[in-house]
Tab-separated table of C-alpha atoms in Angstrom:
chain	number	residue	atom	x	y	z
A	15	UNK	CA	76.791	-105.788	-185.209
A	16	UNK	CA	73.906	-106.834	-187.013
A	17	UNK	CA	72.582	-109.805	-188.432
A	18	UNK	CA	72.283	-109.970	-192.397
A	19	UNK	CA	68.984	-112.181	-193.024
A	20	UNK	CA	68.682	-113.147	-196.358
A	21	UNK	CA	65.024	-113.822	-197.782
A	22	UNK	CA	64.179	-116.006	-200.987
A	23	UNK	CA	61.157	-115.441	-202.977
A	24	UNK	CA	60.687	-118.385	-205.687
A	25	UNK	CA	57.579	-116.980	-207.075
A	26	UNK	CA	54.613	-114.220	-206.615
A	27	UNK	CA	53.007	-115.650	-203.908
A	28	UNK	CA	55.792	-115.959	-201.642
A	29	UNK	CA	55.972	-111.906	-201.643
A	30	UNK	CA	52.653	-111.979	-199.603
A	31	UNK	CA	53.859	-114.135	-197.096
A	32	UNK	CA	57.053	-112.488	-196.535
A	33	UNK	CA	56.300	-109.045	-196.587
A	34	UNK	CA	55.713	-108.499	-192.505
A	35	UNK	CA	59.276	-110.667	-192.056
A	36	UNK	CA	61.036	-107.915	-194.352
A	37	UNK	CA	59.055	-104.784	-192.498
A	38	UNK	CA	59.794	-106.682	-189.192
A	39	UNK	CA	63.891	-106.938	-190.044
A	40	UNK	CA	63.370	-103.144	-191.552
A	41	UNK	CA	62.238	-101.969	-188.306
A	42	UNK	CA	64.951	-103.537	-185.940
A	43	UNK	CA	68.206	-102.007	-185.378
A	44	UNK	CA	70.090	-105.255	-184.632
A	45	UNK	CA	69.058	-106.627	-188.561
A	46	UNK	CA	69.189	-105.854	-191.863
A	47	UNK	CA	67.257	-107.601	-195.065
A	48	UNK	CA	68.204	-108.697	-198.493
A	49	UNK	CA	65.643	-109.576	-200.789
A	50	UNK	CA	65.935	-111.805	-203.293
A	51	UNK	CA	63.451	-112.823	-206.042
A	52	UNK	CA	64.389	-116.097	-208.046
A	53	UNK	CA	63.054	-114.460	-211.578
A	54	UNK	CA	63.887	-111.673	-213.502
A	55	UNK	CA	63.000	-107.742	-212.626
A	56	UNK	CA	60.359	-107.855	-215.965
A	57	UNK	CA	58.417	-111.098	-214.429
A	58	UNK	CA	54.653	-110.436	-215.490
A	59	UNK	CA	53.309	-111.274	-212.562
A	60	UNK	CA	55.290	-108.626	-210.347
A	61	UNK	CA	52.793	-106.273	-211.242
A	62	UNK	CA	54.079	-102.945	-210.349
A	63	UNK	CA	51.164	-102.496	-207.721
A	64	UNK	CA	52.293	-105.862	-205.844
A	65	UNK	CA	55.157	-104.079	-203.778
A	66	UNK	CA	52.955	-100.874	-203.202
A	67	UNK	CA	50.041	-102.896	-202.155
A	68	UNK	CA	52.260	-104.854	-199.948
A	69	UNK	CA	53.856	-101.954	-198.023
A	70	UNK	CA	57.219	-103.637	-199.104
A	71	UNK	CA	60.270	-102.790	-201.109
A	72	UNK	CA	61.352	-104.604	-204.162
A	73	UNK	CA	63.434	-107.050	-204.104
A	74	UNK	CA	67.287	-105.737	-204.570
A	75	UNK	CA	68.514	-108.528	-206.112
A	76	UNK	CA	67.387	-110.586	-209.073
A	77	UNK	CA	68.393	-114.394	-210.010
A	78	UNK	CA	66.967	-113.957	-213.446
A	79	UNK	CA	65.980	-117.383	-213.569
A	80	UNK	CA	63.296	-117.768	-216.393
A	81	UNK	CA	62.165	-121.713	-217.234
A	82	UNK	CA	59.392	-123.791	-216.878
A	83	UNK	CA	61.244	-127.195	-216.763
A	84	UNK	CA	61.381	-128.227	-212.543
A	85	UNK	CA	65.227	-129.771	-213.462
A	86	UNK	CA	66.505	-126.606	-215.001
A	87	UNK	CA	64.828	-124.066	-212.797
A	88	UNK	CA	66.646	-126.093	-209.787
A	89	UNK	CA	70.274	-126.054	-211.752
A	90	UNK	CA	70.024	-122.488	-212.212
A	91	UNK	CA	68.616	-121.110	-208.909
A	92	UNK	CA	71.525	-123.057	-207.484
A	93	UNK	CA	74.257	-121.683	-209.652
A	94	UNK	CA	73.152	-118.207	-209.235
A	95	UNK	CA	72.327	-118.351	-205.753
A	96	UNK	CA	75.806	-119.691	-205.067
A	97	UNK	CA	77.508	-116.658	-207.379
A	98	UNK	CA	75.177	-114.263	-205.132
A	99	UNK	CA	76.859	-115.953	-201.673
A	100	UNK	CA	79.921	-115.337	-202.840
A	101	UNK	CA	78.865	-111.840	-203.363
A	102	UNK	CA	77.227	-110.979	-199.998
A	103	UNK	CA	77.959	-112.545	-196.288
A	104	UNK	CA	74.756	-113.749	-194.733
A	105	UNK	CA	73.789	-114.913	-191.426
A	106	UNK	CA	71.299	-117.005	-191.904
A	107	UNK	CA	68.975	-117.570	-195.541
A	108	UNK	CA	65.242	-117.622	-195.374
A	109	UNK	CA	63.569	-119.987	-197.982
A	110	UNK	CA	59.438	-120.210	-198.631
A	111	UNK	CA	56.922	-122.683	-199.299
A	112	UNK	CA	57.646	-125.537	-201.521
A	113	UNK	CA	59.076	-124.542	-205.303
A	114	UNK	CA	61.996	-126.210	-207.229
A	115	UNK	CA	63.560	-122.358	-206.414
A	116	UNK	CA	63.170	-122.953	-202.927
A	117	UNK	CA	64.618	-126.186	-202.293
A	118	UNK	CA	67.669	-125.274	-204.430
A	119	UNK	CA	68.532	-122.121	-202.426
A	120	UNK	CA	68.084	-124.719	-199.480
A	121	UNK	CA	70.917	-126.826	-200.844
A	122	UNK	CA	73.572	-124.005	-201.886
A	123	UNK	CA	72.747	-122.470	-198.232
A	124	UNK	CA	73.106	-125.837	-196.363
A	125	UNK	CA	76.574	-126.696	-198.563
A	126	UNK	CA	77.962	-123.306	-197.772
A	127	UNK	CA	77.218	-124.000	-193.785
A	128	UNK	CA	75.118	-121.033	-193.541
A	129	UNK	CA	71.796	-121.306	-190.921
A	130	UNK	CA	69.085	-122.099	-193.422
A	131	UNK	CA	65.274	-121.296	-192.260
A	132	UNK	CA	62.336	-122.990	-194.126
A	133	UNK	CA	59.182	-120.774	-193.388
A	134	UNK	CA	55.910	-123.025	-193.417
A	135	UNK	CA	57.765	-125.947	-192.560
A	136	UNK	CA	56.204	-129.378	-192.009
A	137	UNK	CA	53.257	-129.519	-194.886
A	138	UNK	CA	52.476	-132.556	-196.134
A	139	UNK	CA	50.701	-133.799	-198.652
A	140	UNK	CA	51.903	-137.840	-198.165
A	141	UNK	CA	51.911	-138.162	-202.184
A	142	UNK	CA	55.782	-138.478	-203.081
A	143	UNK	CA	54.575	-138.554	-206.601
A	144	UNK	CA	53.854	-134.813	-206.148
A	145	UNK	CA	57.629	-132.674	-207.228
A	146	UNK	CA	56.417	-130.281	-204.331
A	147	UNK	CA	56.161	-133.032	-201.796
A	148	UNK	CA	59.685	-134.118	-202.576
A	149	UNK	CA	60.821	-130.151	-202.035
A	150	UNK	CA	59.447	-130.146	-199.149
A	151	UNK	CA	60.782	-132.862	-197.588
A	152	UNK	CA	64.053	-132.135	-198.309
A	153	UNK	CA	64.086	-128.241	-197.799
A	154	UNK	CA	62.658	-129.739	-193.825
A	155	UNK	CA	65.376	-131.745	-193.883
A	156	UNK	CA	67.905	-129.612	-194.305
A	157	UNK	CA	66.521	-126.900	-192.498
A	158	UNK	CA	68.128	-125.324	-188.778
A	159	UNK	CA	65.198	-123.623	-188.237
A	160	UNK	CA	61.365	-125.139	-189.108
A	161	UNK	CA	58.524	-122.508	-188.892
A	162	UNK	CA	55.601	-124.360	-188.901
A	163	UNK	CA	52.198	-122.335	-189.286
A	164	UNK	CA	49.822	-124.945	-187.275
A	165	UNK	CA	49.844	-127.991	-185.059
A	166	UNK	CA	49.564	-130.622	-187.430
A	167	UNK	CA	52.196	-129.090	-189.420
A	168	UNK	CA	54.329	-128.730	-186.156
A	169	UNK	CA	53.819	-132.564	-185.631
A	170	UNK	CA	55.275	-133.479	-188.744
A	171	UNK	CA	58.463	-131.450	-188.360
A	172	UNK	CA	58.914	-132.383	-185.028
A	173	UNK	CA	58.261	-136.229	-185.969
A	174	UNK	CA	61.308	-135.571	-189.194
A	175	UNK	CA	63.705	-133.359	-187.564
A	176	UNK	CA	67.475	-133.814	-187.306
A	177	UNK	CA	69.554	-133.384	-184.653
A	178	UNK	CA	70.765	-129.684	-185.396
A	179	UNK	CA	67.378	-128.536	-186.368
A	180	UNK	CA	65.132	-127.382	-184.368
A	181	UNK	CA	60.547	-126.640	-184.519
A	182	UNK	CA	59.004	-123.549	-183.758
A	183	UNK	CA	55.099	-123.065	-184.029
A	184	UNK	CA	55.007	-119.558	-184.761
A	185	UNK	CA	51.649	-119.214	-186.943
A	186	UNK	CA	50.208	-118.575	-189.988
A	187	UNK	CA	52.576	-115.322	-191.628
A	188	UNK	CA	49.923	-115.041	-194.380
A	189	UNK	CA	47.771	-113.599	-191.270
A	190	UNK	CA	50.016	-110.888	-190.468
A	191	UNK	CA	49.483	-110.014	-194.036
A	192	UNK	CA	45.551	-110.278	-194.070
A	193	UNK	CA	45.835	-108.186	-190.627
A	194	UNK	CA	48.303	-105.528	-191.953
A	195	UNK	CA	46.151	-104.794	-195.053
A	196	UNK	CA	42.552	-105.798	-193.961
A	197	UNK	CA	41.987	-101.725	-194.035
A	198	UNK	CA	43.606	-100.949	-196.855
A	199	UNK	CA	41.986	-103.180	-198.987
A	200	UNK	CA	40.112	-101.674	-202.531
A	201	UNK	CA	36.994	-102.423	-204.254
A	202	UNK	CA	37.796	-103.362	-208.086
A	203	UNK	CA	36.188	-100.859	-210.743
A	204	UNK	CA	34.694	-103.801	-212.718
A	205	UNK	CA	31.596	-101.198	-214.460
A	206	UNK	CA	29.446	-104.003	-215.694
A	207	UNK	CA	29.419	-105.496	-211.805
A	208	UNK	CA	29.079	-102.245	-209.339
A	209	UNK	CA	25.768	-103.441	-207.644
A	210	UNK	CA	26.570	-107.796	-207.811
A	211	UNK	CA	29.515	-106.271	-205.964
A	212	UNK	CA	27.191	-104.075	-203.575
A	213	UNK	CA	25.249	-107.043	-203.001
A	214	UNK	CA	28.137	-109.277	-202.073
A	215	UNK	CA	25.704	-111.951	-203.976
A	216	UNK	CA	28.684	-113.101	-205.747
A	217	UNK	CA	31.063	-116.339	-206.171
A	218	UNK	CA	34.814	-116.011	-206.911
A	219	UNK	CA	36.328	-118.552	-208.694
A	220	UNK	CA	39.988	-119.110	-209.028
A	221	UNK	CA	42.169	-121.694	-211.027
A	222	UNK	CA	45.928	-122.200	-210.673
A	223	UNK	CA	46.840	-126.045	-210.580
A	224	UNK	CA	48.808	-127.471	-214.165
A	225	UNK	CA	47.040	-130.529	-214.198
A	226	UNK	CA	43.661	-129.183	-213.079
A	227	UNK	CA	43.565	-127.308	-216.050
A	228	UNK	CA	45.405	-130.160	-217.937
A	229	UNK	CA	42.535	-132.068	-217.993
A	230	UNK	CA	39.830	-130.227	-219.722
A	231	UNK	CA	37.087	-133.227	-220.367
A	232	UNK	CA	36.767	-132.909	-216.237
A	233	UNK	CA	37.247	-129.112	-216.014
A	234	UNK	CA	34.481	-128.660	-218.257
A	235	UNK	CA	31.965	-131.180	-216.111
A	236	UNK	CA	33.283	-129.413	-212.840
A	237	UNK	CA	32.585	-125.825	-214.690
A	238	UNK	CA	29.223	-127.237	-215.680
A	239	UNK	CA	28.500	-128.628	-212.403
A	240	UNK	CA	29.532	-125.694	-210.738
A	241	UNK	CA	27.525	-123.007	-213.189
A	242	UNK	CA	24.062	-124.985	-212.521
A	243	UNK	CA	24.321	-125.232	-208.584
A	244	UNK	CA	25.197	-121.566	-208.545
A	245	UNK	CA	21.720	-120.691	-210.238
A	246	UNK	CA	21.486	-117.103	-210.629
A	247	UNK	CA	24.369	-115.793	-208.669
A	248	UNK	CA	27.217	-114.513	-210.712
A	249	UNK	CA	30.866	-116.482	-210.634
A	250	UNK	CA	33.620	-114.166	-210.928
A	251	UNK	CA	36.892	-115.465	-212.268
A	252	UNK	CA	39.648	-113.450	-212.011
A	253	UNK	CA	42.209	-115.568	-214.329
A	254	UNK	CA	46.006	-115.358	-215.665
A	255	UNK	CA	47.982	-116.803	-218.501
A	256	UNK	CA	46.606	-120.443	-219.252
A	257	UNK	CA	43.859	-121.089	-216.664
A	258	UNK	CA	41.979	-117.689	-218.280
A	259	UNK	CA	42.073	-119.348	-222.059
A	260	UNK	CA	41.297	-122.774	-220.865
A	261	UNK	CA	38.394	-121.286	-219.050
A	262	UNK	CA	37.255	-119.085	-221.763
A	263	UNK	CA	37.353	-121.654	-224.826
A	264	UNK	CA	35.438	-124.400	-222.505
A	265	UNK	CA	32.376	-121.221	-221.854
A	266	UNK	CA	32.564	-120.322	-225.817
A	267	UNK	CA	31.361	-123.977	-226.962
A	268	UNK	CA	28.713	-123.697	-224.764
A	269	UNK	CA	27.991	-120.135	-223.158
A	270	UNK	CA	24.457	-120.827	-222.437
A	271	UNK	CA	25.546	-123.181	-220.003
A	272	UNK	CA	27.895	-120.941	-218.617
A	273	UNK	CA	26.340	-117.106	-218.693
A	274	UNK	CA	26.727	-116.749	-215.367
A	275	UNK	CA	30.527	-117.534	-215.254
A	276	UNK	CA	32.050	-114.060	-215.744
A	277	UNK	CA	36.172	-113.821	-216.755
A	278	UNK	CA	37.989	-110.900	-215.702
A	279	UNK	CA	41.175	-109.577	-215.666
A	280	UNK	CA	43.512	-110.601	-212.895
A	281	UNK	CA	43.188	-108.186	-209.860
A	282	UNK	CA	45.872	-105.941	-208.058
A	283	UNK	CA	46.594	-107.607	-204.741
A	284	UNK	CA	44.191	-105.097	-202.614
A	285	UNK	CA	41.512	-105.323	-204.982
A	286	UNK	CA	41.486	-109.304	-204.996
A	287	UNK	CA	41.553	-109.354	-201.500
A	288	UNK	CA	38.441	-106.785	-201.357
A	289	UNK	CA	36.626	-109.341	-203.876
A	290	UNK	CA	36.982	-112.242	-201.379
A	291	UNK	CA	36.235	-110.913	-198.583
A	292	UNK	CA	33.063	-109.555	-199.395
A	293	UNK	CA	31.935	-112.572	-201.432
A	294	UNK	CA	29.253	-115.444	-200.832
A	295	UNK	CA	31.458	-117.682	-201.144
A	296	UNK	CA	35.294	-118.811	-202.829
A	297	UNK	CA	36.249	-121.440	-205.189
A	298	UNK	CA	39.617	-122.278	-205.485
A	299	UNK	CA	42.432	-124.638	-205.805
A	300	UNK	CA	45.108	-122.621	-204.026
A	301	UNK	CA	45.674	-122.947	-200.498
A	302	UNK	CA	46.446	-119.172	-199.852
A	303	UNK	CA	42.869	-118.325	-200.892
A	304	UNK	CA	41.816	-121.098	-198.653
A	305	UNK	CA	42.880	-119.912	-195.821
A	306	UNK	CA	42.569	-116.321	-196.603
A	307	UNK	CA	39.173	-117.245	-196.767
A	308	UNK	CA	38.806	-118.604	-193.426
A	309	UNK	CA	40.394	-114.990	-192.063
A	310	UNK	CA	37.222	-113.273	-193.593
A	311	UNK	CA	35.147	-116.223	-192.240
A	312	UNK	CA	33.913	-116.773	-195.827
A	313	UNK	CA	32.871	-120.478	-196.944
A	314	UNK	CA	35.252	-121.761	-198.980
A	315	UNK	CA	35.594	-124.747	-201.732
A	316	UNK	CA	38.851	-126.383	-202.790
A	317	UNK	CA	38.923	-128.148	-205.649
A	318	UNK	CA	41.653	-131.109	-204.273
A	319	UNK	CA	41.785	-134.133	-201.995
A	320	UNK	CA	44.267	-133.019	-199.428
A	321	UNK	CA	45.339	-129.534	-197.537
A	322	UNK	CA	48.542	-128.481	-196.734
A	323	UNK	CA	46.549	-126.352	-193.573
A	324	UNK	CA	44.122	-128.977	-192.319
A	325	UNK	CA	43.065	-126.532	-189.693
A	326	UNK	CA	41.411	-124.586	-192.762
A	327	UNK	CA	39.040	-127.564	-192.725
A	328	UNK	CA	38.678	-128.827	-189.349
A	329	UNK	CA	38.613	-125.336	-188.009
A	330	UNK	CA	38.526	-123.066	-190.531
A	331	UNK	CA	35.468	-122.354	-193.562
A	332	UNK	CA	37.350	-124.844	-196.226
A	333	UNK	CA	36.025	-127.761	-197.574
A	334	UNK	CA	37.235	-129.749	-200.019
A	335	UNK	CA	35.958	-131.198	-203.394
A	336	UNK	CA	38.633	-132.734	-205.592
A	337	UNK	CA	37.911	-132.961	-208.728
A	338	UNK	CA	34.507	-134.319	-208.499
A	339	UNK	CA	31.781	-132.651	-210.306
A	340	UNK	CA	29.185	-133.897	-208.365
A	341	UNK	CA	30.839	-133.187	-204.645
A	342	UNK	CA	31.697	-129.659	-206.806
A	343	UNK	CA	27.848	-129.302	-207.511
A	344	UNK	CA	26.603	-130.081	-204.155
A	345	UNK	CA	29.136	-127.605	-201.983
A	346	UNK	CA	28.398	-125.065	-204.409
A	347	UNK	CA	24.407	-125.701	-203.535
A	348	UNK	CA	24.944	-125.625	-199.988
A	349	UNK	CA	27.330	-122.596	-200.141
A	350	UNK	CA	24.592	-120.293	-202.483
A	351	UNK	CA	21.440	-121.669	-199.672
A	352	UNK	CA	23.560	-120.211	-196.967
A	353	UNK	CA	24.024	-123.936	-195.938
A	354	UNK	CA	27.687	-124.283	-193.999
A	355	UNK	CA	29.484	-125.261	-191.311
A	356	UNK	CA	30.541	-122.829	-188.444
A	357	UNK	CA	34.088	-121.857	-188.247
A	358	UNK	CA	36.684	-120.222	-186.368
A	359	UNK	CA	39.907	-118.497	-186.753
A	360	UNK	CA	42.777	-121.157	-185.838
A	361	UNK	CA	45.610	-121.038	-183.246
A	362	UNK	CA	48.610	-118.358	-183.943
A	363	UNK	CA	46.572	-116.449	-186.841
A	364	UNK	CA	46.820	-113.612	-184.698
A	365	UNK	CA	48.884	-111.257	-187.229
A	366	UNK	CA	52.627	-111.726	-184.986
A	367	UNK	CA	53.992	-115.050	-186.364
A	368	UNK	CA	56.791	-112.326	-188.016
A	369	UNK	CA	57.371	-111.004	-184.641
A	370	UNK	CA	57.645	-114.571	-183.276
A	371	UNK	CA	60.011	-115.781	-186.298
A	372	UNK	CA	62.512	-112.287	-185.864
A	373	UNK	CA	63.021	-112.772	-181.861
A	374	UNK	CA	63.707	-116.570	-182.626
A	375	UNK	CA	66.131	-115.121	-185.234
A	376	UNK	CA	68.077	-112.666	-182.930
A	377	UNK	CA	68.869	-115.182	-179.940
């Protein structure tokens, strides 16, 4: 008889981690996969390329959860999660990263006595005042099964787990992503940039964090700081939503300052992936990029205190900034002179962590 594994997917990113766990259960004869995606079937950022680009299916079931409030987004995953249970029999629930979506699916699963998973378990940031770091703890916490992606992550599940739960280093999934595609990936027809892109004499930028772009008195020194170090080598921003209009109205009361910053339209998941890995160098303030960065062995600058994937740093191409203009400035010197530290590819980022996870899975 097979075993019904049921995946939850809280938000866009968690579709690139996941898609080599749904291929993986696709493939196997003793499993089957339901998908389920906390928002709604017209979410924006489900482009219709995503899935294609991913070699995945869409999701077959929808939530329809649509708020930006942390407290209401958690009441409602929960109650529609729950209706969906009662719907379909599953063996065990899979739940990603860190979101309000995630740790409410973790609740309804764990109250309903079904096996709960947590993939990337054990990342920490140590700042309770962060919403995600109280997710996380309690999505761990609750978890039978913690898939942790390196060793200091393993450490801190091992250090917090309870007596039914149990750790499992199995690697870094996003790698088995990175691998899967690294052939597939497609240079972006941006006209105006054919031979920067030719040259891979290029910077990509990328913004994502609320309060980073909250504060726009420091976004526009760390813009500033980050424009002059760069000198004469382009910054390519591909930007959504908020982060693109915060960007654009700090360049347009200055764009002298800023002519080399260059805002485009956000990029298809193959064509993004072709821009980073053929750039000089990334700066970002998401994690994924980070490490997808230290895959391509590309320097890397993140614009926060603290990791989630230390080995991104201390093996890895990933340095990071905060929010300090000046630290910005200097990285961004050393990164354009050629100037940085060697690096590696860390333990388990060998493209089978979904392998790993589905045996685990079956015993």
């Amino acid at each position: 008889m097979k075993k019904t594994i049921c995946i939850l997917a809280g938000a866009r990113p968690n579709f690139v981690k996941v898609s080599p766990l749904v291929r993986a259960i696709d493939h196997h004869a003793e499993a089957e996969c339901l998908l389920v995606y906390a928002g709604s079937p017209d979410d924006p950022t489900l482009e219709p390329s995503l899935f294609d680009d991913l070699q995945m299916p869409r999701p077959q079931f929808f939530l329809g959860v649509n708020s930006t409030s942390l407290n209401e987004i958690t009441s409602q995953v929960m109650a529609a999660f729950d209706r969906f249970l009662d719907e379909h029999a599953v063996d065990v629930v899979i739940v990603v990263d860190d979101l309000a979506s995630t740790m409410a699916a973790a609740i309804v699963t764990k109250k309903r006595g079904i096996r709960l998973a947590h993939l990337v378990a054990g990342t920490r940031s140590f700042n309770i005042n962060m919403p995600k770091e109280i997710n996380r703890l309690v999505i761990d916490a609750l978890s039978d099964y913690l898939f942790t992606a390196g060793v200091r992550s393993t450490g801190v599940a091992t250090r917090e787990q309870s007596e039914n739960s149990q750790t499992y280093m199995v690697g870094n999934i996003l790698m088995d992503t990175l691998r899967f595609n690294h052939g597939r990936l497609k240079k972006p027809d941006i006209s105006p940039l054919g031979d920067v892109l030719d040259s891979q004499r290029y910077l990509v930028f990328t913004l994502n964090r609320k309060a980073l772009i909250a504060d726009t008195e420091n976004l526009s020194k760390m813009l500033s700081a980050m424009a002059a170090s760069a000198g004469d080598m382009p910054i390519i921003a591909p930007l959504r939503g908020s982060a693109s209009q915060v960007f654009c109205d700090i360049k347009a009361k200055d764009s002298d300052r800023f002519d080399n910053l260059l805002v485009i339209n956000s990029l298809s998941y193959l064509e993004f992936g072709w821009l980073t890995a053929h750039a000089a160098g990334v700066i970002t303030d998401s994690g994924n990029v980070a490490e997808e960065a230290t895959f391509n062995g590309v320097p890397c600058i993140t614009l926060n205190n603290y990791t989630e994937h230390q080995e991104t740093v201390s093996v890895g191409s990933n340095v990071l900034v905060g929010e300090d203009a000046g630290k910005l400035g200097e990285a961004v010197k050393n990164m354009v002179n050629g100037e940085w530290k060697k690096c590696a590819l860390p333990d388990r980022w060998d493209g089978r962590t979904a392998e790993r996870i589905l045996q685990i899975l079956l015993q």
